[in-house]
Amino acid sequence: AQKITQTQPGMFVQEKEAVTLDCTYDTSDPSYGLFWYKQPSSGEMIFLIYQGSYDQQNATEGRYSLNFQKARKSANLVISASQLGDSAMYFCAMREVSSGGYQKVTFGTGTKLQVIP
Amino acid sequence: DTEVTQTPKHLVMGMTNKKSLKCEQHMGHRAMYWYKQKAKKPPELMFVYSYEKLSINESVPSRFSPECPNSSLLNLHLHALQPEDSALYLCASSRGTGTVRATNEKLFFGSGTQLSVL
């Protein structure tokens, strides 16, 4: 069963505008963590932001914020004031405990963001 | 030092070759991971090492053989690969082990090895 769902294969945004990338997840574990990673064409995975399942407030990291709606099981990434360098693939990921008791991080299918000058 | 270093960056090998991918981190992390990423797909977990012990093997074929010689190094030995094994192989590390329910432990990734099997 799909654990992390990103329904937007591709998105366009005008430079300096804000954009929201969608992510929904499925887990029965009350303790989990949600991450967003950026992967430019060069291939490296860059950590952007983290949200814990028990966190009371939405996470923010500079221009990145996470719109966490626990009841709806969604963790959307908001990028404010888009820059050309934001063009990349964005992955939502979830950390949870595997059946063997060890933690796993599972990635969604990704959203390719293109920033238009 | 907050880097995970992977070598080589690119590798081309034949189906009968034996090669190894290397990964190194000096952040004191005790969990290390191998992910495989096909083009335009998300990374897929292959192996997890916790305290130099293999803790997760996601049913990976035996032609991939991981090794963790010490807490800073992680190798992936390749033998008799198939063309469909061509992919980006990403190494990652995180601070703790899987048994600690510290779900905020982010993964630090290396820049990957782009593998082509001919």
Coordinates of N, CA, C and O in Angstrom, one line a residue, chain A residues 3-95:
Chain A
K3 N 2.4 4.5 1.0 CA 2.5 5.1 2.3 C 2.5 6.7 2.1 O 2.0 7.4 3.0
I4 N 3.2 7.1 1.1 CA 3.3 8.6 0.9 C 2.8 8.8 -0.5 O 3.3 8.2 -1.5
T5 N 1.9 9.8 -0.7 CA 1.3 10.1 -2.0 C 1.6 11.6 -2.3 O 1.3 12.5 -1.5
Q6 N 2.2 11.8 -3.5 CA 2.4 13.1 -4.0 C 1.7 13.1 -5.3 O 2.1 12.4 -6.3
T7 N 0.6 13.9 -5.4 CA -0.3 13.8 -6.6 C 0.1 14.7 -7.7 O -0.5 14.6 -8.8
Q8 N 1.1 15.5 -7.5 CA 1.5 16.5 -8.5 C 2.8 16.1 -9.2 O 3.8 16.3 -8.6
P9 N 2.8 15.4 -10.3 CA 4.0 15.0 -10.9 C 4.9 16.2 -11.3 O 6.1 16.2 -11.2
G10 N 4.3 17.4 -11.7 CA 5.0 18.5 -12.1 C 4.2 19.8 -11.7 O 3.0 19.8 -11.7
M11 N 5.0 20.8 -11.4 CA 4.4 22.1 -11.0 C 5.2 23.2 -11.7 O 6.4 23.1 -11.7
F12 N 4.5 24.3 -12.1 CA 5.2 25.5 -12.5 C 4.9 26.7 -11.5 O 3.8 26.7 -11.0
V13 N 5.8 27.5 -11.3 CA 5.6 28.7 -10.5 C 6.4 29.9 -11.0 O 7.5 29.7 -11.5
Q14 N 5.8 31.0 -11.0 CA 6.5 32.2 -11.4 C 7.5 32.6 -10.3 O 7.2 32.5 -9.1
E15 N 8.6 33.1 -10.8 CA 9.6 33.6 -9.8 C 9.0 34.6 -8.9 O 8.2 35.4 -9.3
K16 N 9.4 34.5 -7.6 CA 9.0 35.4 -6.5 C 7.6 35.1 -6.0 O 7.1 35.7 -5.0
E17 N 6.9 34.1 -6.6 CA 5.6 33.7 -6.1 C 5.7 32.6 -5.2 O 6.8 31.9 -5.1
A18 N 4.7 32.3 -4.4 CA 4.7 31.1 -3.5 C 4.0 29.9 -4.2 O 3.2 30.1 -5.1
V19 N 4.5 28.8 -3.8 CA 3.9 27.5 -4.3 C 3.8 26.5 -3.2 O 4.5 26.5 -2.3
T20 N 2.7 25.7 -3.4 CA 2.4 24.6 -2.4 C 2.5 23.2 -3.1 O 1.9 23.0 -4.1
L21 N 3.4 22.4 -2.5 CA 3.5 21.0 -3.0 C 2.8 20.1 -2.0 O 3.1 20.1 -0.8
D22 N 1.9 19.2 -2.6 CA 1.1 18.4 -1.8 C 1.7 17.1 -1.4 O 2.5 16.5 -2.1
C23 N 1.4 16.6 -0.2 CA 1.8 15.3 0.3 C 0.8 14.8 1.3 O 0.4 15.5 2.2
T24 N 0.3 13.6 1.0 CA -0.5 12.9 2.0 C 0.2 11.6 2.4 O 1.0 11.0 1.6
Y25 N -0.1 11.1 3.6 CA 0.6 9.9 4.1 C -0.4 9.0 4.8 O -1.5 9.4 5.1
D26 N 0.1 7.8 5.0 CA -0.8 6.8 5.7 C 0.1 6.0 6.6 O 1.1 5.4 6.2
T27 N -0.3 6.0 7.9 CA 0.4 5.2 8.9 C -0.5 5.0 10.1 O -1.4 5.8 10.3
S28 N -0.3 3.8 10.7 CA -1.1 3.6 11.9 C -0.3 3.8 13.2 O -0.7 3.7 14.3
D29 N 1.0 4.1 13.0 CA 1.9 4.4 14.1 C 1.7 5.8 14.6 O 1.7 6.7 13.8
P30 N 1.5 6.0 15.9 CA 1.2 7.4 16.4 C 2.5 8.2 16.4 O 2.4 9.4 16.5
S31 N 3.7 7.6 16.4 CA 4.9 8.3 16.4 C 5.6 8.2 15.0 O 6.0 7.1 14.6
Y32 N 5.7 9.3 14.3 CA 6.3 9.3 13.0 C 6.9 10.7 12.7 O 6.6 11.6 13.4
G33 N 7.7 10.7 11.7 CA 8.2 12.0 11.3 C 8.1 12.2 9.8 O 8.1 11.2 9.0
L34 N 7.9 13.4 9.4 CA 7.7 13.7 8.0 C 8.8 14.7 7.5 O 9.1 15.6 8.3
F35 N 9.3 14.5 6.4 CA 10.4 15.3 5.8 C 10.1 15.7 4.4 O 9.4 15.0 3.7
W36 N 10.8 16.8 4.0 CA 10.8 17.1 2.6 C 12.3 17.3 2.2 O 13.1 17.8 2.9
Y37 N 12.6 16.7 1.1 CA 13.9 16.7 0.5 C 13.8 17.3 -0.9 O 12.8 17.1 -1.6
K38 N 14.9 18.0 -1.3 CA 15.0 18.6 -2.6 C 16.1 17.9 -3.4 O 17.2 17.6 -2.8
Q39 N 15.8 17.5 -4.6 CA 16.9 16.8 -5.4 C 17.1 17.6 -6.7 O 16.3 17.4 -7.7
P40 N 18.1 18.4 -6.8 CA 18.4 19.0 -8.1 C 18.9 18.0 -9.1 O 19.1 16.8 -8.8
S41 N 19.0 18.5 -10.3 CA 19.4 17.6 -11.4 C 20.8 17.0 -11.2 O 21.1 15.9 -11.8
S42 N 21.6 17.5 -10.3 CA 22.9 17.0 -10.0 C 22.8 15.7 -9.2 O 23.8 14.9 -9.1
G43 N 21.7 15.4 -8.5 CA 21.4 14.2 -7.9 C 21.4 14.1 -6.4 O 20.9 13.2 -5.8
E44 N 22.1 15.1 -5.7 CA 22.1 15.0 -4.3 C 20.8 15.3 -3.6 O 20.0 16.1 -4.2
M45 N 20.5 14.7 -2.5 CA 19.3 14.9 -1.8 C 19.5 15.9 -0.7 O 20.4 15.6 0.2
I46 N 18.8 17.0 -0.7 CA 19.0 18.1 0.2 C 17.9 18.1 1.2 O 16.7 18.3 0.8
F47 N 18.1 18.0 2.5 CA 17.1 18.1 3.5 C 16.5 19.6 3.6 O 17.3 20.5 3.6
L48 N 15.2 19.7 3.6 CA 14.6 21.0 3.7 C 13.9 21.3 5.0 O 14.2 22.3 5.7
I49 N 13.1 20.3 5.5 CA 12.3 20.6 6.6 C 11.7 19.3 7.2 O 11.6 18.3 6.5
Y50 N 11.4 19.4 8.5 CA 11.0 18.2 9.3 C 9.7 18.6 10.1 O 9.7 19.7 10.7
Q51 N 8.8 17.6 10.2 CA 7.6 17.8 11.1 C 7.4 16.5 11.9 O 7.3 15.4 11.2
G52 N 7.4 16.6 13.2 CA 7.1 15.4 14.0 C 5.6 15.2 14.2 O 4.9 16.2 14.3
S53 N 5.2 14.0 14.4 CA 3.8 13.8 14.6 C 3.2 14.4 15.9 O 2.0 14.6 16.0
Y54 N 4.0 14.6 16.8 CA 3.6 15.2 18.1 C 3.8 16.7 18.2 O 3.5 17.4 19.2
D55 N 4.4 17.3 17.1 CA 4.7 18.7 17.1 C 3.4 19.5 17.1 O 2.5 19.2 16.3
Q56 N 3.3 20.5 17.9 CA 2.0 21.3 18.0 C 2.0 22.4 16.9 O 0.9 22.8 16.5
Q57 N 3.2 22.8 16.5 CA 3.2 23.9 15.6 C 3.8 23.4 14.2 O 4.6 22.5 14.2
N58 N 3.3 24.1 13.2 CA 3.9 23.8 11.9 C 5.3 24.2 11.8 O 5.7 25.3 12.3
A59 N 6.1 23.4 11.1 CA 7.6 23.7 11.0 C 7.8 24.7 10.0 O 7.1 24.9 9.0
T60 N 8.9 25.5 10.2 CA 9.3 26.6 9.3 C 10.8 26.5 9.2 O 11.5 26.4 10.3
E61 N 11.4 26.7 8.0 CA 12.8 26.8 7.8 C 13.1 27.8 6.7 O 13.0 27.5 5.6
G62 N 13.3 29.1 7.1 CA 13.5 30.1 6.1 C 12.3 30.3 5.2 O 11.2 30.6 5.6
R63 N 12.5 30.1 3.9 CA 11.4 30.2 2.9 C 10.5 29.0 2.9 O 9.5 29.0 2.1
Y64 N 10.9 28.0 3.6 CA 10.1 26.7 3.6 C 9.2 26.6 4.8 O 9.7 26.9 5.9
S65 N 8.0 26.3 4.6 CA 7.1 26.0 5.8 C 6.3 24.7 5.4 O 6.1 24.4 4.3
L66 N 5.9 24.1 6.5 CA 5.1 22.8 6.3 C 3.7 23.0 6.9 O 3.6 23.3 8.0
N67 N 2.7 22.8 6.0 CA 1.3 22.9 6.4 C 0.9 21.5 6.9 O 0.5 20.7 6.0
F68 N 1.0 21.3 8.2 CA 0.7 19.9 8.7 C -0.7 19.9 9.2 O -1.1 20.6 10.1
Q69 N -1.5 19.0 8.6 CA -2.9 18.7 9.0 C -3.0 17.3 9.4 O -3.3 16.4 8.5
K70 N -2.8 17.0 10.7 CA -2.7 15.6 11.2 C -4.0 14.8 10.9 O -3.9 13.6 10.5
A71 N -5.1 15.4 11.1 CA -6.4 14.6 11.0 C -6.6 14.3 9.5 O -7.1 13.2 9.2
R72 N -6.1 15.1 8.6 CA -6.3 14.8 7.2 C -5.1 14.0 6.7 O -5.0 13.7 5.5
K73 N -4.1 13.8 7.5 CA -2.8 13.1 7.1 C -2.2 13.8 5.9 O -1.9 13.1 4.9
S74 N -2.0 15.1 6.0 CA -1.3 15.8 4.9 C -0.2 16.6 5.5 O -0.3 17.1 6.6
A75 N 0.8 16.8 4.7 CA 2.0 17.6 5.1 C 2.5 18.3 3.9 O 3.5 17.9 3.3
N76 N 1.9 19.4 3.5 CA 2.2 20.1 2.3 C 3.3 21.1 2.5 O 3.4 21.7 3.6
L77 N 4.2 21.2 1.6 CA 5.4 22.1 1.6 C 5.0 23.4 0.9 O 4.5 23.4 -0.2
V78 N 5.2 24.5 1.6 CA 5.0 25.8 1.0 C 6.4 26.5 0.8 O 7.1 26.6 1.8
I79 N 6.6 26.9 -0.4 CA 7.9 27.6 -0.7 C 7.4 29.1 -1.0 O 6.7 29.3 -1.9
S80 N 7.9 30.0 -0.2 CA 7.6 31.4 -0.5 C 8.7 32.0 -1.3 O 9.8 31.6 -1.3
A81 N 8.3 33.1 -2.0 CA 9.2 33.8 -2.8 C 10.1 32.9 -3.7 O 11.4 32.9 -3.5
S82 N 9.6 32.2 -4.6 CA 10.3 31.2 -5.4 C 11.5 31.8 -6.1 O 11.4 33.0 -6.6
Q83 N 12.6 31.1 -6.2 CA 13.8 31.5 -6.9 C 14.1 30.5 -8.0 O 13.7 29.3 -7.9
L84 N 14.9 30.9 -9.0 CA 15.2 30.0 -10.1 C 15.9 28.8 -9.6 O 15.7 27.7 -10.1
G85 N 16.7 28.9 -8.5 CA 17.4 27.8 -7.9 C 16.5 26.8 -7.2 O 17.0 25.7 -6.8
D86 N 15.2 27.1 -7.1 CA 14.3 26.2 -6.5 C 13.8 25.1 -7.5 O 13.2 24.1 -7.1
S87 N 14.2 25.3 -8.7 CA 13.8 24.3 -9.7 C 14.5 23.0 -9.4 O 15.7 22.9 -9.4
A88 N 13.7 21.9 -9.2 CA 14.2 20.7 -8.7 C 13.1 19.7 -8.5 O 11.9 20.0 -8.7
M89 N 13.5 18.4 -8.2 CA 12.5 17.4 -7.8 C 12.4 17.5 -6.3 O 13.4 17.7 -5.6
Y90 N 11.1 17.5 -5.8 CA 10.9 17.6 -4.3 C 10.2 16.3 -3.9 O 9.2 15.9 -4.4
F91 N 10.8 15.7 -2.8 CA 10.3 14.4 -2.3 C 9.8 14.6 -0.9 O 10.5 15.2 0.0
C92 N 8.6 14.1 -0.6 CA 8.0 14.0 0.7 C 8.4 12.6 1.3 O 8.4 11.7 0.5
A93 N 8.8 12.5 2.5 CA 9.2 11.3 3.1 C 8.7 11.1 4.5 O 8.5 12.1 5.2
M94 N 8.6 9.9 4.9 CA 8.1 9.6 6.2 C 9.0 8.6 6.9 O 9.4 7.6 6.3
R95 N 9.3 8.8 8.2 CA 10.1 7.9 9.0 C 9.1 7.2 9.9 O 8.3 7.8 10.6

